[in-house]
């Protein structure tokens, strides 16, 4: 199978075309978190042909993951998520270079990794990791896509160097999507947010402007809202960058 036939739907699509697909094929992308959001993100990035995808996760597969984390099957329970995901994704598209890091990332670890990445996506499930990702990406001047989902609600945004950062937006809003492992998550909401993160990433890599904004999904009414992302001149994280 040739690359041109695999990606023909992109190559023939006017806003993407050969140049846009080449941007995707050349991209070196990192993904933090291989849960409900991360599984959807990884599958779309890999099937669309990103040049390389580096996966970061420290967890093992548990039975309660299987309802929405579709890279894993019942026989994978107890195995490392990174290893199972790599093997499934490699079978999906052998043209993508996959690298795995079985580690709980912090700012310092990510900063070293970002030297060889063009874009990072954070699909982790906690505020502390998002803050570490924000700081590392500010320091390395690498754009990143944030995604979070809980219960019936999801949020996502693309943060670019020079624009508003995560801490500009989430000073007070951090409680909006609190870390609450027992709160539950509707399976399809995780999928919708994960695929939407991949959408923002692929648009960016293809050179298309998706605009700026914090995208908020309400799963009960099945509606999206877009809130302005405004840089805070007094932000403790990005004011000096
Ligand atoms: Zn900021």
PDB file of C-alpha atoms in Angstrom, residues 25-192:
ATOM      1  CA  UNK A  25       3.864  13.219   7.878  1.00  0.00           C
ATOM      2  CA  UNK A  26       6.845  15.296   9.057  1.00  0.00           C
ATOM      3  CA  UNK A  27       5.487  15.998  12.562  1.00  0.00           C
ATOM      4  CA  UNK A  28       7.098  14.707  15.744  1.00  0.00           C
ATOM      5  CA  UNK A  29       4.295  14.521  18.296  1.00  0.00           C
ATOM      6  CA  UNK A  30       4.167  13.591  21.987  1.00  0.00           C
ATOM      7  CA  UNK A  31       1.116  12.366  23.923  1.00  0.00           C
ATOM      8  CA  UNK A  32       0.848  12.350  27.714  1.00  0.00           C
ATOM      9  CA  UNK A  33      -1.770   9.938  29.021  1.00  0.00           C
ATOM     10  CA  UNK A  34      -3.196   6.793  27.430  1.00  0.00           C
ATOM     11  CA  UNK A  35      -6.638   6.772  29.040  1.00  0.00           C
ATOM     12  CA  UNK A  36     -10.010   7.476  27.485  1.00  0.00           C
ATOM     13  CA  UNK A  37      -8.889  10.658  25.731  1.00  0.00           C
ATOM     14  CA  UNK A  38      -5.408   9.410  24.858  1.00  0.00           C
ATOM     15  CA  UNK A  39      -6.647   6.250  23.119  1.00  0.00           C
ATOM     16  CA  UNK A  40      -8.786   8.330  20.749  1.00  0.00           C
ATOM     17  CA  UNK A  41      -6.015  10.896  20.199  1.00  0.00           C
ATOM     18  CA  UNK A  42      -3.394   8.248  19.457  1.00  0.00           C
ATOM     19  CA  UNK A  43      -5.516   6.307  17.015  1.00  0.00           C
ATOM     20  CA  UNK A  44      -6.404   9.352  14.893  1.00  0.00           C
ATOM     21  CA  UNK A  45      -2.853  10.718  14.875  1.00  0.00           C
ATOM     22  CA  UNK A  46      -1.420   7.348  13.886  1.00  0.00           C
ATOM     23  CA  UNK A  47      -4.055   6.549  11.266  1.00  0.00           C
ATOM     24  CA  UNK A  48      -3.490  10.016   9.745  1.00  0.00           C
ATOM     25  CA  UNK A  49       0.241   9.356   9.465  1.00  0.00           C
ATOM     26  CA  UNK A  50       2.126  11.603  11.890  1.00  0.00           C
ATOM     27  CA  UNK A  51       5.862  11.070  11.405  1.00  0.00           C
ATOM     28  CA  UNK A  52       6.477   9.965  14.961  1.00  0.00           C
ATOM     29  CA  UNK A  53       4.416   9.612  18.121  1.00  0.00           C
ATOM     30  CA  UNK A  54       5.995   9.414  21.575  1.00  0.00           C
ATOM     31  CA  UNK A  55       3.674   8.004  24.259  1.00  0.00           C
ATOM     32  CA  UNK A  56       4.008   8.765  27.981  1.00  0.00           C
ATOM     33  CA  UNK A  57       2.052   6.804  30.604  1.00  0.00           C
ATOM     34  CA  UNK A  58       2.922   4.973  33.823  1.00  0.00           C
ATOM     35  CA  UNK A  59      -0.262   2.963  34.302  1.00  0.00           C
ATOM     36  CA  UNK A  60      -1.412  -0.589  33.701  1.00  0.00           C
ATOM     37  CA  UNK A  61      -4.652  -1.648  32.025  1.00  0.00           C
ATOM     38  CA  UNK A  62      -7.530  -2.314  34.420  1.00  0.00           C
ATOM     39  CA  UNK A  63     -10.922  -3.813  33.736  1.00  0.00           C
ATOM     40  CA  UNK A  64     -12.684  -0.492  34.366  1.00  0.00           C
ATOM     41  CA  UNK A  65     -10.702   1.039  31.457  1.00  0.00           C
ATOM     42  CA  UNK A  66     -12.216  -1.238  28.843  1.00  0.00           C
ATOM     43  CA  UNK A  67     -15.531   0.638  28.437  1.00  0.00           C
ATOM     44  CA  UNK A  68     -13.832   3.557  26.681  1.00  0.00           C
ATOM     45  CA  UNK A  69     -10.096   2.879  26.286  1.00  0.00           C
ATOM     46  CA  UNK A  70     -10.400   0.908  23.086  1.00  0.00           C
ATOM     47  CA  UNK A  71      -6.723   0.228  22.476  1.00  0.00           C
ATOM     48  CA  UNK A  72      -7.006  -2.377  25.259  1.00  0.00           C
ATOM     49  CA  UNK A  73      -8.808  -5.731  25.398  1.00  0.00           C
ATOM     50  CA  UNK A  74      -9.780  -7.998  28.299  1.00  0.00           C
ATOM     51  CA  UNK A  75      -6.609 -10.078  27.885  1.00  0.00           C
ATOM     52  CA  UNK A  76      -4.494  -6.905  28.370  1.00  0.00           C
ATOM     53  CA  UNK A  77      -5.626  -6.287  31.980  1.00  0.00           C
ATOM     54  CA  UNK A  78      -2.517  -5.907  34.149  1.00  0.00           C
ATOM     55  CA  UNK A  79      -0.174  -5.099  31.229  1.00  0.00           C
ATOM     56  CA  UNK A  80       1.604  -1.763  30.729  1.00  0.00           C
ATOM     57  CA  UNK A  81      -0.599   0.646  28.767  1.00  0.00           C
ATOM     58  CA  UNK A  82       2.371   1.973  26.786  1.00  0.00           C
ATOM     59  CA  UNK A  83       3.351  -1.488  25.535  1.00  0.00           C
ATOM     60  CA  UNK A  84      -0.167  -2.588  24.598  1.00  0.00           C
ATOM     61  CA  UNK A  85      -0.884   0.752  22.895  1.00  0.00           C
ATOM     62  CA  UNK A  86       2.352   0.610  20.912  1.00  0.00           C
ATOM     63  CA  UNK A  87       1.616  -2.851  19.606  1.00  0.00           C
ATOM     64  CA  UNK A  88      -1.976  -1.973  18.564  1.00  0.00           C
ATOM     65  CA  UNK A  89      -0.969   1.335  16.966  1.00  0.00           C
ATOM     66  CA  UNK A  90       1.968  -0.236  15.104  1.00  0.00           C
ATOM     67  CA  UNK A  91      -0.472  -2.700  13.564  1.00  0.00           C
ATOM     68  CA  UNK A  92      -2.800   0.175  12.595  1.00  0.00           C
ATOM     69  CA  UNK A  93      -0.093   2.047  10.690  1.00  0.00           C
ATOM     70  CA  UNK A  94       3.447   0.642  10.461  1.00  0.00           C
ATOM     71  CA  UNK A  95       4.632   3.863   8.774  1.00  0.00           C
ATOM     72  CA  UNK A  96       4.542   5.804  12.067  1.00  0.00           C
ATOM     73  CA  UNK A  97       7.619   5.709  14.321  1.00  0.00           C
ATOM     74  CA  UNK A  98       6.350   4.899  17.826  1.00  0.00           C
ATOM     75  CA  UNK A  99       8.326   5.464  21.023  1.00  0.00           C
ATOM     76  CA  UNK A 100       7.118   4.696  24.547  1.00  0.00           C
ATOM     77  CA  UNK A 101       8.120   6.094  27.941  1.00  0.00           C
ATOM     78  CA  UNK A 102       6.715   4.184  30.911  1.00  0.00           C
ATOM     79  CA  UNK A 103       7.049   7.071  33.322  1.00  0.00           C
ATOM     80  CA  UNK A 104       5.082   9.599  35.378  1.00  0.00           C
ATOM     81  CA  UNK A 105       6.217  12.792  33.653  1.00  0.00           C
ATOM     82  CA  UNK A 106       7.197  16.010  35.407  1.00  0.00           C
ATOM     83  CA  UNK A 107       8.281  19.369  34.051  1.00  0.00           C
ATOM     84  CA  UNK A 108      11.987  18.544  33.905  1.00  0.00           C
ATOM     85  CA  UNK A 109      11.429  15.212  32.149  1.00  0.00           C
ATOM     86  CA  UNK A 110       9.162  16.826  29.556  1.00  0.00           C
ATOM     87  CA  UNK A 111      11.536  19.706  28.879  1.00  0.00           C
ATOM     88  CA  UNK A 112      14.210  17.215  27.808  1.00  0.00           C
ATOM     89  CA  UNK A 113      11.736  15.372  25.583  1.00  0.00           C
ATOM     90  CA  UNK A 114      10.421  18.558  23.982  1.00  0.00           C
ATOM     91  CA  UNK A 115      13.818  19.203  22.377  1.00  0.00           C
ATOM     92  CA  UNK A 116      12.802  16.648  19.749  1.00  0.00           C
ATOM     93  CA  UNK A 117       9.039  17.253  19.544  1.00  0.00           C
ATOM     94  CA  UNK A 118       7.005  19.711  17.445  1.00  0.00           C
ATOM     95  CA  UNK A 119       3.723  19.354  19.348  1.00  0.00           C
ATOM     96  CA  UNK A 120       2.587  17.859  22.636  1.00  0.00           C
ATOM     97  CA  UNK A 121      -0.910  16.709  23.611  1.00  0.00           C
ATOM     98  CA  UNK A 122      -1.907  16.344  27.237  1.00  0.00           C
ATOM     99  CA  UNK A 123      -4.602  13.758  27.830  1.00  0.00           C
ATOM    100  CA  UNK A 124      -3.722  13.162  31.470  1.00  0.00           C
ATOM    101  CA  UNK A 125      -6.373  13.225  34.170  1.00  0.00           C
ATOM    102  CA  UNK A 126      -4.962  15.715  36.659  1.00  0.00           C
ATOM    103  CA  UNK A 127      -4.223  19.384  37.150  1.00  0.00           C
ATOM    104  CA  UNK A 128      -0.635  18.814  38.354  1.00  0.00           C
ATOM    105  CA  UNK A 129       0.414  17.137  35.106  1.00  0.00           C
ATOM    106  CA  UNK A 130      -1.303  19.836  33.038  1.00  0.00           C
ATOM    107  CA  UNK A 131       0.633  22.482  34.950  1.00  0.00           C
ATOM    108  CA  UNK A 132       3.901  20.607  34.352  1.00  0.00           C
ATOM    109  CA  UNK A 133       3.074  20.318  30.640  1.00  0.00           C
ATOM    110  CA  UNK A 134       2.246  24.043  30.487  1.00  0.00           C
ATOM    111  CA  UNK A 135       5.515  25.050  32.143  1.00  0.00           C
ATOM    112  CA  UNK A 136       7.629  22.698  30.027  1.00  0.00           C
ATOM    113  CA  UNK A 137       5.976  23.857  26.783  1.00  0.00           C
ATOM    114  CA  UNK A 138       6.392  27.536  27.730  1.00  0.00           C
ATOM    115  CA  UNK A 139      10.059  26.930  28.473  1.00  0.00           C
ATOM    116  CA  UNK A 140      10.659  24.955  25.251  1.00  0.00           C
ATOM    117  CA  UNK A 141       8.333  27.204  23.192  1.00  0.00           C
ATOM    118  CA  UNK A 142       6.416  24.194  21.870  1.00  0.00           C
ATOM    119  CA  UNK A 143       2.646  24.365  21.199  1.00  0.00           C
ATOM    120  CA  UNK A 144       0.382  21.933  23.034  1.00  0.00           C
ATOM    121  CA  UNK A 145      -3.185  20.707  23.066  1.00  0.00           C
ATOM    122  CA  UNK A 146      -4.957  20.389  26.417  1.00  0.00           C
ATOM    123  CA  UNK A 147      -7.934  18.093  26.859  1.00  0.00           C
ATOM    124  CA  UNK A 148      -9.931  17.122  29.920  1.00  0.00           C
ATOM    125  CA  UNK A 149     -13.215  15.324  30.498  1.00  0.00           C
ATOM    126  CA  UNK A 150     -15.280  14.398  33.509  1.00  0.00           C
ATOM    127  CA  UNK A 151     -18.868  13.163  33.948  1.00  0.00           C
ATOM    128  CA  UNK A 152     -20.696  14.643  30.906  1.00  0.00           C
ATOM    129  CA  UNK A 153     -18.386  17.592  30.233  1.00  0.00           C
ATOM    130  CA  UNK A 154     -15.188  18.171  28.313  1.00  0.00           C
ATOM    131  CA  UNK A 155     -12.774  21.024  27.621  1.00  0.00           C
ATOM    132  CA  UNK A 156      -9.947  21.460  25.158  1.00  0.00           C
ATOM    133  CA  UNK A 157      -7.666  24.149  23.757  1.00  0.00           C
ATOM    134  CA  UNK A 158      -4.557  24.639  21.626  1.00  0.00           C
ATOM    135  CA  UNK A 159      -1.933  26.765  23.392  1.00  0.00           C
ATOM    136  CA  UNK A 160       0.763  28.377  21.224  1.00  0.00           C
ATOM    137  CA  UNK A 161       3.966  30.201  22.225  1.00  0.00           C
ATOM    138  CA  UNK A 162       3.266  33.916  22.627  1.00  0.00           C
ATOM    139  CA  UNK A 163      -0.452  33.415  23.238  1.00  0.00           C
ATOM    140  CA  UNK A 164      -2.450  32.771  26.388  1.00  0.00           C
ATOM    141  CA  UNK A 165      -1.140  29.841  28.418  1.00  0.00           C
ATOM    142  CA  UNK A 166      -3.009  27.287  30.511  1.00  0.00           C
ATOM    143  CA  UNK A 167      -2.415  29.246  33.722  1.00  0.00           C
ATOM    144  CA  UNK A 168      -3.750  32.465  32.143  1.00  0.00           C
ATOM    145  CA  UNK A 169      -7.071  30.704  31.724  1.00  0.00           C
ATOM    146  CA  UNK A 170      -7.232  28.330  34.672  1.00  0.00           C
ATOM    147  CA  UNK A 171      -6.426  30.611  37.593  1.00  0.00           C
ATOM    148  CA  UNK A 172      -9.918  30.246  38.978  1.00  0.00           C
ATOM    149  CA  UNK A 173     -11.253  27.793  36.466  1.00  0.00           C
ATOM    150  CA  UNK A 174      -9.113  24.951  37.796  1.00  0.00           C
ATOM    151  CA  UNK A 175     -12.029  23.809  39.897  1.00  0.00           C
ATOM    152  CA  UNK A 176     -14.279  23.578  36.852  1.00  0.00           C
ATOM    153  CA  UNK A 177     -12.887  20.180  35.970  1.00  0.00           C
ATOM    154  CA  UNK A 178     -11.598  19.034  39.318  1.00  0.00           C
ATOM    155  CA  UNK A 179      -9.615  15.839  39.678  1.00  0.00           C
ATOM    156  CA  UNK A 180     -12.128  13.383  40.927  1.00  0.00           C
ATOM    157  CA  UNK A 181     -11.445   9.787  39.956  1.00  0.00           C
ATOM    158  CA  UNK A 182     -14.728   8.611  41.470  1.00  0.00           C
ATOM    159  CA  UNK A 183     -16.818  11.189  39.594  1.00  0.00           C
ATOM    160  CA  UNK A 184     -17.243   9.001  36.539  1.00  0.00           C
ATOM    161  CA  UNK A 185     -16.998   9.754  32.845  1.00  0.00           C
ATOM    162  CA  UNK A 186     -19.480   9.026  30.076  1.00  0.00           C
ATOM    163  CA  UNK A 187     -17.631   6.844  27.550  1.00  0.00           C
ATOM    164  CA  UNK A 188     -18.690   8.767  24.464  1.00  0.00           C
ATOM    165  CA  UNK A 189     -17.751  12.126  26.051  1.00  0.00           C
ATOM    166  CA  UNK A 190     -14.175  10.839  26.452  1.00  0.00           C
ATOM    167  CA  UNK A 191     -14.203   9.816  22.792  1.00  0.00           C
ATOM    168  CA  UNK A 192     -15.630  13.135  21.591  1.00  0.00           C
TER     169      UNK A 192
END
